[in-house]
Every structure is written in structure tokens, then in C-alpha cells.
Amino acid sequence: MFAVVPLKFFKNGGRSMSNFHSTLSRREFMKGLGLAGAGLGAVAAVAPQFQDLDEATGSEKAGWKRAWWVKSVDEPSNPIDWSLMQRLDQRQVNDWMPGGKFNDSPEMKAIRENNTEYVEKWSTERFYPEYKGTSTRDNAMNLVAGVSTSIYSTGYTTPFDGIQIVKTPEQLGIPKWEGTPEENLKTLRAAFRTFGAADVACIEITPEKTRKIIFSYQQQCAERPYPYKVARNKRYDFENIDQAYYTDEKMVIPEKCRYLIVWTTLMPPELTLREGVPLGKSSTSLAYARSQTINTNVMEFIRALGYQTLSAFRATMTPAAPRGILSGIGEHNRMCLPTMSPEYGMFIRTVNGILTDMPIETTKPIDAGMYRFCEKCGICSVSCPYGALPQGDPSWDTEFTGRNPDHHIFNGNTPGYEGYRMYVSLCTKCGVCQGNCPFNTINQSWVHSLVKATTSTTSLFNSFFHSMQNNMGYGIKNPAEWWDLKEHWSWGYPPNFVG
């Protein structure tokens, strides 16, 4: 039905246009894509002309430069009913994972134990049949990627109230930092990005709404020495107190600690596009190891400014996706657990959090068309080795009778929002879905922004754009080619990719 995109149309990534400073009508763009048929009028009616892609960018007061088609909105693109939303007990969420207490059948234990071999076989047969299997150097990359020099690298969570090594302004006899909320967000963005983070945003935790994304109980952890044991099987409570504390039963959050800083760490994109085998899996481990150090640095930085911080690192304190969606980091999507970013697609592995009493300007959710795009796409669902991702339209339902009649709120599928809920009992977090997302683009040329911009303003061509993986180099790649890339970037990030 559609013509193949002419390569000459994308010559030099579109840089034949005069330094990007030209406007391009949607009609011209669609003709260049080979879509000069029915529907052009509809596209033109939706948005007759692209804006200048070099200058027409949105920007928050505190310096978050974003493309013009990323719109700030008052509510997320997937509807939420806060009256139905409930706090999750994370102990039971984890118990439904393969091998967990409620999901420990021989079959599920086998899935957990043989996950790497099964996923590699699945991926090799479907995505890169020419791949000969994991080599010694592939395996070496995977084994060391998660190693960190952080003293907390061996544990899943950081201490509830930080490591508290640096001295506070009070201890030093100097005044604490006093800035406006806008100045504070700008300060944190500068610090976070210097330490290695990508995006930085903030939401306010309020009793009537956003407090509901905070777990009622922390995850069940194995016995570990201090400080990990302080988070074991304890509930989260809120009290009108000045300083956070914890006991054997609970971790208490001061009411004034209502600013949740949300920040991201990126996975090296060329490795992420090779998920499904140990080499690709190293992108996940690298992101986790790096984010642990960043989290420690920033918590201590805020302490040195004179404020307290409480760790919401990884899935500590809150699920990652809700804070990413509510803060505007990205949108909800069919993959359920990750947050899809308009800038980075699914190259985000960790949407972390830090709760603080430092006044910070809050950021809004966004609408970049990605939630609607997922309705027509479904590539991640088809590519999942275990069938853990939902197919079909988004829904308000939390039940998945027929697939697993025992699915309910306590295995991670909370009510209160329209969207996608995964089959938690089948997910091994292998990463194949993230590597296959069509929104993953490393190339920063203007044509990729035009594809995303079109997606954001009309769903008319979503079914076509999701198939552009092959034509435009989106989607998963052969792991064997990674070692022979022409260039291996520092930290795995292309120049100008972060921030």
C-alpha cells in the first residue's frame, strides 16, 4: 500500500536542509515518505505545517528544553481516577513474580532459572538468526556491567534516610541554601546531569492523590547487614514530624517531605538494541550500577544544602512508572513497567526518586502521542518471550481471567487508571520489549523528530510508522555487530544524546 521511503530523502540525516532552519509542510513530508495518497488532506487538516525543528522547542522555567510537539498537560494522557487508586503492598507484588511465594510452581521456577538461555534462544530464532551465540567477551561484558564501586552496589535498595556522610550546613556553622522552587529545580538539574543523570523532574506528594503511588509496605528483602535490613517488610507511614525515622515495624515520612524528585538513567542505546542475549542485558546492569552512584551523590548533595532526603531508588517507596508519568518524564505505554520518553524512547531503564523537604518547582505530565501510538503498534507484546505483555486496547480492568484467574490488585495491577497491565506472574524483566520499541532512535536527525511529531498530532499513520523499524533502522539489532561498530562512545552514549 505504501511506497518504501526513498533513501535520498534522508540523505545525511536530512541535513541537506539549510541547517535545519526550514519549515516543511506535512504534505511534502508525506510525499517524501511515499504516502502521496488518500489521507494527506486529513494530515494537513490536523497540523498543516511543521514548526522549525531547531528553534521551536518548549522549555520549562528551570531549563528543560523539549521538542515543540511534547505538550505539557494537567493530567496524563492515560486517564486516572484517583478515587479508585489504591496503595500497593510491594511484598505481595514481588511474590507474584516467577519463583515468588505465590508463583513458585516447578514451571515458574524453571522460567526463572532458565530465563537467560530461553530468551537468547527465542531472540536468536526471531530477531537475529545469524547470531552464533554468546561469546566469552559477550559474557564478560554482561558479568561486569553491574559491578559498582558504590558501597551500596550489592543491595537492591539504599538506606531509607541516606548514608549521611557529608556534613550539613548546621554542622558546619553556615546557613542552609535558600532558593526559590524554580532555582532549586534548576540547581538539581545541574547537579544530577553533572553526576550522570538524563532528565530531572518533580511531583508533589499530596494525601488525596499522589500519596497513593507510595507503597503501603516495602518489598520483602532477604536478610542483609545494615543498612539494607532497615527496609525489610516495613510499612510506610506519614506523620507531622520534623525528621524521618524508622523502627522495627515502620518507616515514617514527615508530612513536609512532599517533593518527589524524579530522575532517569539511560541505558547505552547500541547495547539496548541488542537485548535478548547477555551482551544486550549488560545495558540494564550498567544503568543500575551507574544510577546507584548518582542516587548517593545527589542525596548527599541535598543534605549538604541543608535538607533531608528519603530514598525512592528504583522500585523503593513507589513504583517507577507512575512517578515517571506524573512528572512528565514520559508516558504510559503497553510495556507497563517502563516509562516511554519522547526524547529517548525506551532507552530509560531507571526512573528513580528522592523524596525531600526542599521546596522544588513541580513539573507537569506530557502528551506526545506515545500512549495513543501503543494502541496501533503492539510490537513489544509480540516480541515478549513469555507473553507477559497485554494485547488489544487499553482498559480500566485489573483482572486477566482466562490467562491467570488469580491476577488481582496485589500482584501489581492496581485499579484507578485506563491503560495496560502486564501479566506480572510471567515477566522475568528480560528487556526484549524495550529493545524492540519503534520509539528508540539513536540518530538525532530531523527526520526522526518529524516521525515522532506526526505521531504526536495524528494517529492516522501510526500503523505505518510502527512498521518503519526496517526502513529507518529502528528496532533490535544483531549482537555480533556490536564489537565491530565504527565508534564506541564514552559511557555508551552518542554525542549530544543526553540532555
Short mmCIF file of C-alpha atoms in Angstrom, two decimals, residues 3-495:
data_model
loop_
_atom_site.label_atom_id
_atom_site.label_comp_id
_atom_site.label_asym_id
_atom_site.label_seq_id
_atom_site.Cartn_x
_atom_site.Cartn_y
_atom_site.Cartn_z
CA ALA A 3 5.98 3.03 -1.02
CA VAL A 4 9.34 2.36 0.58
CA VAL A 5 10.93 5.50 1.99
CA PRO A 6 13.46 6.79 -0.58
CA LEU A 7 16.93 6.78 0.94
CA LYS A 8 17.83 10.00 -0.85
CA PHE A 9 15.04 11.71 1.10
CA PHE A 10 17.00 11.05 4.29
CA LYS A 11 20.46 11.74 2.85
CA ASN A 12 22.82 12.87 5.61
CA GLY A 13 20.02 12.51 8.12
CA GLY A 14 18.11 15.30 6.44
CA ARG A 15 20.97 17.76 6.90
CA SER A 16 20.73 18.88 3.28
CA MET A 17 18.09 21.25 4.56
CA SER A 18 19.70 24.57 5.41
CA ASN A 19 20.97 23.93 8.95
CA PHE A 20 17.51 22.66 9.89
CA HIS A 21 16.15 26.21 9.55
CA SER A 22 13.40 25.48 7.07
CA THR A 23 9.78 24.68 7.53
CA LEU A 24 8.38 21.60 5.86
CA SER A 25 4.73 21.03 5.18
CA ARG A 26 3.23 17.75 6.21
CA ARG A 27 2.17 17.19 2.63
CA GLU A 28 5.78 17.44 1.48
CA PHE A 29 6.92 15.17 4.27
CA MET A 30 4.30 12.54 3.49
CA LYS A 31 5.18 12.64 -0.19
CA GLY A 32 8.80 12.07 0.72
CA LEU A 33 7.75 9.04 2.73
CA GLY A 34 5.83 7.69 -0.22
CA LEU A 35 2.41 8.38 1.28
CA ALA A 36 1.09 10.59 -1.50
CA GLY A 37 -2.34 9.04 -1.45
CA ALA A 38 -5.54 9.30 0.50
CA GLY A 39 -5.14 10.82 3.89
CA LEU A 40 -2.85 13.71 3.09
CA GLY A 41 -5.70 16.12 3.42
CA ALA A 42 -6.52 14.72 6.83
CA VAL A 43 -2.95 15.15 7.97
CA ALA A 44 -2.81 18.71 6.68
CA ALA A 45 -6.01 19.50 8.49
CA VAL A 46 -4.60 18.28 11.77
CA ALA A 47 -1.39 20.28 11.55
CA PRO A 48 -0.72 21.91 8.20
CA GLN A 49 2.91 22.78 8.85
CA PHE A 50 5.81 21.55 10.96
CA GLN A 51 7.48 24.16 13.04
CA ASP A 52 11.18 24.91 12.80
CA LEU A 53 12.84 21.91 14.42
CA ASP A 54 15.90 23.77 15.59
CA GLU A 55 14.25 26.73 17.27
CA ALA A 56 10.66 25.78 18.06
CA THR A 57 11.25 23.97 21.34
CA GLY A 58 9.35 24.02 24.57
CA SER A 59 11.17 24.95 27.76
CA GLU A 60 10.33 24.87 31.43
CA LYS A 61 11.44 27.84 33.51
CA ALA A 62 14.18 25.77 35.06
CA GLY A 63 15.74 24.69 31.79
CA TRP A 64 14.11 21.53 30.44
CA LYS A 65 14.36 22.01 26.71
CA ARG A 66 11.92 19.78 24.82
CA ALA A 67 10.59 19.48 21.29
CA TRP A 68 7.61 21.61 20.34
CA TRP A 69 5.37 18.59 19.91
CA VAL A 70 5.87 17.48 23.55
CA LYS A 71 2.94 19.20 25.21
CA SER A 72 2.64 19.86 28.95
CA VAL A 73 -0.83 18.89 30.19
CA ASP A 74 -2.64 18.98 33.51
CA GLU A 75 -3.39 15.24 33.53
CA PRO A 76 -1.53 12.28 31.99
CA SER A 77 -2.52 11.09 28.52
CA ASN A 78 -3.94 7.90 30.03
CA PRO A 79 -6.96 8.80 32.22
CA ILE A 80 -6.69 8.36 36.02
CA ASP A 81 -9.49 8.06 38.58
CA TRP A 82 -7.81 8.87 41.90
CA SER A 83 -10.88 7.80 43.87
CA LEU A 84 -10.23 4.22 42.72
CA MET A 85 -6.45 4.25 43.07
CA GLN A 86 -5.02 2.21 45.94
CA ARG A 87 -1.61 1.95 47.58
CA LEU A 88 0.15 -1.28 46.69
CA ASP A 89 1.73 -3.72 49.12
CA GLN A 90 5.05 -4.34 47.40
CA ARG A 91 5.71 -7.51 49.38
CA GLN A 92 2.86 -9.17 47.55
CA VAL A 93 3.76 -7.65 44.19
CA ASN A 94 7.11 -9.44 44.26
CA ASP A 95 5.51 -12.64 45.49
CA TRP A 96 3.70 -12.92 42.15
CA MET A 97 6.88 -12.77 40.06
CA PRO A 98 8.14 -16.10 38.63
CA GLY A 99 9.56 -18.06 41.54
CA GLY A 100 7.79 -15.87 44.12
CA LYS A 101 5.80 -17.23 47.06
CA PHE A 102 2.50 -17.21 45.16
CA ASN A 103 4.08 -18.26 41.88
CA ASP A 104 6.56 -20.97 42.80
CA SER A 105 5.30 -23.90 40.75
CA PRO A 106 8.00 -26.06 39.14
CA GLU A 107 7.16 -24.43 35.81
CA MET A 108 7.63 -20.91 37.16
CA LYS A 109 10.82 -21.82 38.98
CA ALA A 110 12.15 -23.23 35.74
CA ILE A 111 11.31 -19.97 33.95
CA ARG A 112 13.32 -18.02 36.49
CA GLU A 113 16.27 -20.42 36.50
CA ASN A 114 16.48 -20.87 32.71
CA ASN A 115 15.47 -17.35 31.72
CA THR A 116 18.77 -16.33 30.08
CA GLU A 117 19.05 -19.43 27.91
CA TYR A 118 15.39 -19.38 26.91
CA VAL A 119 15.32 -15.69 26.00
CA GLU A 120 18.54 -15.97 24.00
CA LYS A 121 17.14 -18.89 22.01
CA TRP A 122 13.85 -17.02 21.47
CA SER A 123 15.63 -13.86 20.31
CA THR A 124 18.11 -15.66 18.07
CA GLU A 125 15.38 -17.54 16.27
CA ARG A 126 13.23 -14.45 15.70
CA PHE A 127 15.42 -11.38 15.50
CA TYR A 128 18.94 -12.37 14.51
CA PRO A 129 19.15 -15.99 13.31
CA GLU A 130 22.71 -15.39 12.05
CA TYR A 131 23.91 -14.85 15.64
CA LYS A 132 26.20 -17.69 16.73
CA GLY A 133 25.55 -17.37 20.44
CA THR A 134 27.16 -15.68 23.43
CA SER A 135 30.94 -15.47 23.19
CA THR A 136 33.39 -15.19 26.05
CA ARG A 137 33.74 -11.43 25.57
CA ASP A 138 29.93 -11.04 25.40
CA ASN A 139 29.66 -12.89 28.67
CA ALA A 140 32.47 -10.84 30.24
CA MET A 141 30.65 -7.61 29.38
CA ASN A 142 27.48 -8.90 30.99
CA LEU A 143 29.22 -10.15 34.13
CA VAL A 144 31.00 -6.91 34.98
CA ALA A 145 28.38 -4.38 33.81
CA GLY A 146 26.59 -4.33 37.16
CA VAL A 147 29.73 -4.02 39.26
CA SER A 148 29.97 -0.69 41.04
CA THR A 149 32.43 0.87 43.44
CA SER A 150 29.50 2.23 45.46
CA ILE A 151 29.41 0.75 48.95
CA TYR A 152 25.72 0.03 48.34
CA SER A 153 26.09 -1.67 44.97
CA THR A 154 25.40 -5.15 46.33
CA GLY A 155 21.98 -4.27 47.69
CA TYR A 156 18.69 -3.59 45.93
CA THR A 157 17.93 -0.51 47.96
CA THR A 158 19.78 2.38 49.53
CA PRO A 159 19.26 3.37 53.19
CA PHE A 160 15.85 4.90 53.85
CA ASP A 161 17.31 8.22 55.02
CA GLY A 162 20.62 8.20 53.10
CA ILE A 163 24.19 7.40 54.08
CA GLN A 164 24.63 10.78 55.84
CA ILE A 165 28.38 11.09 55.36
CA VAL A 166 28.70 14.75 54.38
CA LYS A 167 28.19 17.45 56.98
CA THR A 168 25.08 19.60 56.97
CA PRO A 169 25.26 23.42 56.91
CA GLU A 170 24.19 23.37 60.56
CA GLN A 171 27.13 21.12 61.45
CA LEU A 172 29.47 23.42 59.52
CA GLY A 173 28.06 26.56 61.11
CA ILE A 174 26.92 28.07 57.79
CA PRO A 175 23.45 28.99 56.52
CA LYS A 176 21.47 26.42 54.56
CA TRP A 177 20.83 27.05 50.87
CA GLU A 178 17.68 29.13 50.41
CA GLY A 179 16.41 29.30 46.82
CA THR A 180 13.07 29.67 45.12
CA PRO A 181 11.40 26.44 43.94
CA GLU A 182 12.41 27.37 40.37
CA GLU A 183 16.03 27.96 41.40
CA ASN A 184 16.07 24.71 43.33
CA LEU A 185 14.89 22.67 40.35
CA LYS A 186 17.49 24.34 38.16
CA THR A 187 20.17 23.62 40.78
CA LEU A 188 19.18 19.96 40.99
CA ARG A 189 19.15 19.56 37.21
CA ALA A 190 22.68 20.93 37.07
CA ALA A 191 23.84 18.54 39.82
CA PHE A 192 22.03 15.47 38.55
CA ARG A 193 23.25 15.86 34.98
CA THR A 194 26.80 16.53 36.12
CA PHE A 195 26.67 13.29 38.11
CA GLY A 196 25.39 11.41 35.03
CA ALA A 197 21.57 11.56 35.02
CA ALA A 198 19.44 12.46 32.00
CA ASP A 199 16.05 14.03 32.82
CA VAL A 200 15.09 15.59 36.15
CA ALA A 201 11.50 16.44 37.15
CA CYS A 202 9.38 16.76 40.30
CA ILE A 203 5.90 15.97 41.58
CA GLU A 204 4.23 16.97 44.84
CA ILE A 205 3.01 14.19 47.11
CA THR A 206 -0.49 15.06 48.33
CA PRO A 207 -2.74 12.97 50.64
CA GLU A 208 -5.72 12.99 48.30
CA LYS A 209 -3.91 11.93 45.13
CA THR A 210 -0.23 11.24 44.60
CA ARG A 211 0.38 9.72 48.03
CA LYS A 212 -1.47 6.72 46.64
CA ILE A 213 1.51 5.80 44.46
CA ILE A 214 3.62 5.21 47.59
CA PHE A 215 3.68 1.59 48.69
CA SER A 216 1.85 0.67 51.89
CA TYR A 217 4.66 -1.80 52.66
CA GLN A 218 8.22 -2.01 51.39
CA GLN A 219 9.33 -5.05 49.43
CA GLN A 220 10.39 -8.22 51.21
CA CYS A 221 14.18 -8.34 51.19
CA ALA A 222 16.50 -11.15 52.13
CA GLU A 223 18.47 -10.72 55.33
CA ARG A 224 21.34 -8.32 54.73
CA PRO A 225 23.58 -6.36 57.07
CA TYR A 226 22.85 -2.71 57.85
CA PRO A 227 21.62 -0.59 56.13
CA TYR A 228 19.53 -2.93 53.96
CA LYS A 229 17.63 -4.55 56.82
CA VAL A 230 16.07 -1.20 57.76
CA ALA A 231 13.75 -1.55 54.76
CA ARG A 232 12.72 -5.16 55.30
CA ASN A 233 8.97 -5.77 55.37
CA LYS A 234 8.15 -2.42 56.90
CA ARG A 235 5.19 -0.20 56.25
CA TYR A 236 5.38 3.42 55.14
CA ASP A 237 3.64 5.88 57.46
CA PHE A 238 3.25 9.66 57.33
CA GLU A 239 3.45 11.82 60.46
CA ASN A 240 3.53 15.54 61.18
CA ILE A 241 7.12 15.48 62.42
CA ASP A 242 10.32 17.31 61.57
CA GLN A 243 12.70 14.42 60.90
CA ALA A 244 12.17 11.00 59.31
CA TYR A 245 12.79 7.91 61.42
CA TYR A 246 12.26 4.16 61.33
CA THR A 247 11.55 1.38 63.79
CA ASP A 248 11.37 -2.39 63.52
CA GLU A 249 7.86 -2.09 62.08
CA LYS A 250 7.70 1.10 60.06
CA MET A 251 9.49 3.82 58.12
CA VAL A 252 8.00 7.24 58.93
CA ILE A 253 7.89 10.06 56.38
CA PRO A 254 7.44 13.65 57.60
CA GLU A 255 4.42 15.39 56.09
CA LYS A 256 6.70 18.21 54.97
CA CYS A 257 8.73 15.83 52.77
CA ARG A 258 6.29 16.25 49.94
CA TYR A 259 8.54 16.88 46.94
CA LEU A 260 9.41 13.77 44.98
CA ILE A 261 12.36 14.37 42.66
CA VAL A 262 12.09 12.10 39.63
CA TRP A 263 15.19 11.42 37.57
CA THR A 264 16.38 8.99 34.95
CA THR A 265 19.43 6.99 33.99
CA LEU A 266 19.85 5.90 30.39
CA MET A 267 20.97 2.57 29.05
CA PRO A 268 23.69 2.63 26.36
CA PRO A 269 21.46 2.57 23.26
CA GLU A 270 23.54 0.33 20.99
CA LEU A 271 23.61 -2.31 23.73
CA THR A 272 19.91 -1.90 24.48
CA LEU A 273 19.11 -2.60 20.84
CA ARG A 274 20.71 -6.00 21.37
CA GLU A 275 18.54 -7.11 24.29
CA GLY A 276 17.65 -10.77 24.46
CA VAL A 277 21.22 -12.02 24.93
CA PRO A 278 23.75 -11.42 27.74
CA LEU A 279 25.58 -8.71 25.76
CA GLY A 280 22.38 -6.69 25.45
CA LYS A 281 21.46 -7.36 29.06
CA SER A 282 24.62 -5.55 30.13
CA SER A 283 22.90 -2.26 29.21
CA THR A 284 20.44 -2.86 32.04
CA SER A 285 23.15 -3.69 34.56
CA LEU A 286 25.21 -0.64 33.55
CA ALA A 287 22.23 1.65 34.11
CA TYR A 288 21.55 0.20 37.54
CA ALA A 289 25.19 0.39 38.65
CA ARG A 290 25.56 3.99 37.48
CA SER A 291 22.26 5.11 38.97
CA GLN A 292 23.24 3.77 42.38
CA THR A 293 26.21 6.12 42.48
CA ILE A 294 24.16 9.05 41.14
CA ASN A 295 21.48 8.47 43.77
CA THR A 296 24.04 8.50 46.58
CA ASN A 297 25.71 11.65 45.20
CA VAL A 298 22.51 13.65 44.93
CA MET A 299 21.06 12.59 48.27
CA GLU A 300 24.29 13.77 49.91
CA PHE A 301 24.28 16.94 47.78
CA ILE A 302 20.81 17.87 49.02
CA ARG A 303 21.89 17.07 52.59
CA ALA A 304 24.85 19.45 52.12
CA LEU A 305 22.35 22.14 51.08
CA GLY A 306 20.54 21.73 54.40
CA TYR A 307 17.56 19.46 53.57
CA GLN A 308 16.65 15.87 54.29
CA THR A 309 16.21 13.18 51.65
CA LEU A 310 14.47 9.81 51.66
CA SER A 311 15.34 7.18 49.08
CA ALA A 312 12.83 6.11 46.44
CA PHE A 313 15.59 4.48 44.42
CA ARG A 314 14.47 2.07 41.69
CA ALA A 315 11.25 0.45 42.96
CA THR A 316 11.77 1.62 46.53
CA MET A 317 8.89 3.55 48.07
CA THR A 318 6.90 3.88 44.81
CA PRO A 319 6.58 2.03 41.51
CA ALA A 320 8.79 3.65 38.88
CA ALA A 321 6.24 4.15 36.10
CA PRO A 322 3.65 6.30 37.96
CA ARG A 323 6.23 8.87 39.06
CA GLY A 324 7.69 8.97 35.55
CA ILE A 325 4.25 9.61 34.04
CA LEU A 326 3.01 12.13 36.61
CA SER A 327 6.22 14.18 36.45
CA GLY A 328 6.33 14.41 32.65
CA ILE A 329 9.39 12.23 32.14
CA GLY A 330 7.32 10.23 29.66
CA GLU A 331 4.01 8.47 29.05
CA HIS A 332 2.31 5.24 29.98
CA ASN A 333 2.68 2.52 27.36
CA ARG A 334 1.98 -1.12 26.54
CA MET A 335 5.15 -2.29 28.32
CA CYS A 336 3.53 -1.24 31.61
CA LEU A 337 6.55 -1.11 33.92
CA PRO A 338 8.90 1.25 32.00
CA THR A 339 8.18 4.87 31.09
CA MET A 340 8.36 5.83 27.40
CA SER A 341 10.28 9.05 26.78
CA PRO A 342 9.73 11.26 23.71
CA GLU A 343 13.47 12.00 23.64
CA TYR A 344 14.89 8.57 24.48
CA GLY A 345 12.12 6.09 23.72
CA MET A 346 12.71 3.03 25.89
CA PHE A 347 16.41 3.66 26.48
CA ILE A 348 15.42 4.63 30.04
CA ARG A 349 15.98 1.79 32.46
CA THR A 350 15.63 3.53 35.78
CA VAL A 351 13.09 6.21 36.67
CA ASN A 352 14.33 6.89 40.17
CA GLY A 353 13.03 9.03 43.01
CA ILE A 354 14.20 11.02 46.00
CA LEU A 355 11.70 12.44 48.50
CA THR A 356 12.73 15.69 50.16
CA ASP A 357 11.55 18.71 52.15
CA MET A 358 13.45 21.04 49.82
CA PRO A 359 10.87 23.24 48.00
CA ILE A 360 11.04 22.40 44.29
CA GLU A 361 9.07 23.59 41.29
CA THR A 362 6.82 20.79 40.12
CA THR A 363 6.58 19.64 36.51
CA LYS A 364 3.50 18.53 34.58
CA PRO A 365 2.59 15.35 32.72
CA ILE A 366 3.04 15.36 28.95
CA ASP A 367 1.17 14.30 25.86
CA ALA A 368 3.48 13.40 22.98
CA GLY A 369 1.15 10.92 21.29
CA MET A 370 3.02 7.86 22.56
CA TYR A 371 0.17 6.37 24.59
CA ARG A 372 -2.08 6.53 21.53
CA PHE A 373 0.70 5.15 19.35
CA CYS A 374 0.85 2.00 21.50
CA GLU A 375 -2.77 1.21 20.65
CA LYS A 376 -1.86 0.59 17.00
CA CYS A 377 1.64 -0.81 17.48
CA GLY A 378 1.95 -3.82 19.80
CA ILE A 379 5.46 -4.79 18.68
CA CYS A 380 6.62 -5.18 22.29
CA SER A 381 3.76 -7.55 23.09
CA VAL A 382 4.51 -9.77 20.11
CA SER A 383 8.23 -9.79 20.89
CA CYS A 384 7.84 -10.84 24.55
CA PRO A 385 9.30 -14.35 25.01
CA TYR A 386 6.76 -15.25 27.71
CA GLY A 387 3.62 -13.47 26.52
CA ALA A 388 3.65 -11.25 29.59
CA LEU A 389 2.53 -8.06 27.83
CA PRO A 390 -1.14 -7.38 27.03
CA GLN A 391 -2.53 -7.18 23.54
CA GLY A 392 -5.63 -5.32 22.43
CA ASP A 393 -6.88 -1.94 23.58
CA PRO A 394 -6.09 -0.22 26.90
CA SER A 395 -8.57 -0.93 29.66
CA TRP A 396 -9.67 0.01 33.17
CA ASP A 397 -9.85 -3.67 34.10
CA THR A 398 -7.36 -5.19 36.55
CA GLU A 399 -8.42 -8.80 36.08
CA PHE A 400 -6.99 -11.19 33.50
CA THR A 401 -9.27 -14.19 33.84
CA GLY A 402 -8.50 -16.90 31.35
CA ARG A 403 -4.77 -16.21 31.41
CA ASN A 404 -4.37 -16.40 35.15
CA PRO A 405 -7.58 -16.31 37.21
CA ASP A 406 -5.65 -15.30 40.32
CA HIS A 407 -4.50 -11.93 38.97
CA HIS A 408 -5.70 -9.09 41.15
CA ILE A 409 -4.51 -5.83 42.68
CA PHE A 410 -1.93 -7.41 44.94
CA ASN A 411 0.22 -8.75 42.13
CA GLY A 412 0.87 -5.28 40.78
CA ASN A 413 -2.25 -4.48 38.80
CA THR A 414 -3.80 -1.57 40.63
CA PRO A 415 -7.19 -0.11 39.69
CA GLY A 416 -7.77 3.55 39.01
CA TYR A 417 -6.35 4.16 35.55
CA GLU A 418 -7.02 3.37 31.93
CA GLY A 419 -4.08 1.66 30.33
CA TYR A 420 -2.12 -1.56 30.08
CA ARG A 421 -1.45 -4.05 32.87
CA MET A 422 1.08 -6.79 32.41
CA TYR A 423 0.89 -10.43 33.40
CA VAL A 424 3.23 -9.97 36.36
CA SER A 425 3.48 -13.69 37.02
CA LEU A 426 5.13 -14.23 33.62
CA CYS A 427 7.54 -11.29 33.44
CA THR A 428 11.24 -12.03 34.02
CA LYS A 429 12.36 -8.47 33.12
CA CYS A 430 14.44 -9.79 30.22
CA GLY A 431 14.37 -6.44 28.35
CA VAL A 432 13.44 -7.74 24.89
CA CYS A 433 10.36 -5.49 24.75
CA GLN A 434 12.45 -2.38 25.39
CA GLY A 435 14.94 -3.24 22.68
CA ASN A 436 12.16 -3.61 20.10
CA CYS A 437 10.26 -0.36 20.63
CA PRO A 438 9.91 1.76 17.44
CA PHE A 439 10.40 4.93 19.50
CA ASN A 440 14.04 4.00 20.07
CA THR A 441 16.12 6.24 17.82
CA ILE A 442 19.78 6.99 18.33
CA ASN A 443 20.06 9.23 15.27
CA GLN A 444 19.13 12.79 16.22
CA SER A 445 18.47 13.95 12.65
CA TRP A 446 15.36 15.94 11.88
CA VAL A 447 13.50 13.15 10.08
CA HIS A 448 13.15 11.12 13.28
CA SER A 449 11.70 14.16 15.02
CA LEU A 450 9.24 14.52 12.17
CA VAL A 451 8.14 10.93 12.57
CA LYS A 452 7.56 11.47 16.30
CA ALA A 453 5.87 14.82 15.67
CA THR A 454 3.45 13.25 13.22
CA THR A 455 2.67 10.53 15.73
CA SER A 456 2.03 13.15 18.40
CA THR A 457 -0.53 15.10 16.37
CA THR A 458 -2.45 12.43 14.48
CA SER A 459 -2.90 8.67 14.80
CA LEU A 460 -3.71 8.35 11.11
CA PHE A 461 -0.33 6.88 10.19
CA ASN A 462 0.56 5.12 13.44
CA SER A 463 0.15 1.68 11.88
CA PHE A 464 2.56 2.75 9.12
CA PHE A 465 5.16 4.34 11.37
CA HIS A 466 5.34 1.32 13.63
CA SER A 467 6.47 -0.69 10.60
CA MET A 468 9.28 1.77 9.82
CA GLN A 469 11.69 -0.21 12.01
CA ASN A 470 13.14 -1.96 9.00
CA ASN A 471 13.22 1.08 6.71
CA MET A 472 14.74 3.51 9.19
CA GLY A 473 16.89 1.29 11.38
CA TYR A 474 14.60 1.16 14.41
CA GLY A 475 14.23 -1.99 16.46
CA ILE A 476 16.53 -4.74 17.65
CA LYS A 477 19.97 -5.40 16.10
CA ASN A 478 22.40 -8.28 15.72
CA PRO A 479 24.63 -8.59 18.84
CA ALA A 480 27.54 -9.90 16.79
CA GLU A 481 27.88 -6.50 15.12
CA TRP A 482 28.35 -4.51 18.33
CA TRP A 483 32.07 -5.20 18.78
CA ASP A 484 32.74 -4.04 15.20
CA LEU A 485 30.88 -0.73 15.33
CA LYS A 486 32.83 2.13 13.77
CA GLU A 487 32.67 4.05 17.02
CA HIS A 488 32.12 3.13 20.67
CA TRP A 489 31.05 6.24 22.57
CA SER A 490 32.14 7.20 26.05
CA TRP A 491 29.65 5.78 28.56
CA GLY A 492 27.89 4.25 25.55
CA TYR A 493 26.05 7.49 24.68
CA PRO A 494 26.25 9.22 21.28
CA PRO A 495 27.46 12.85 21.34
#
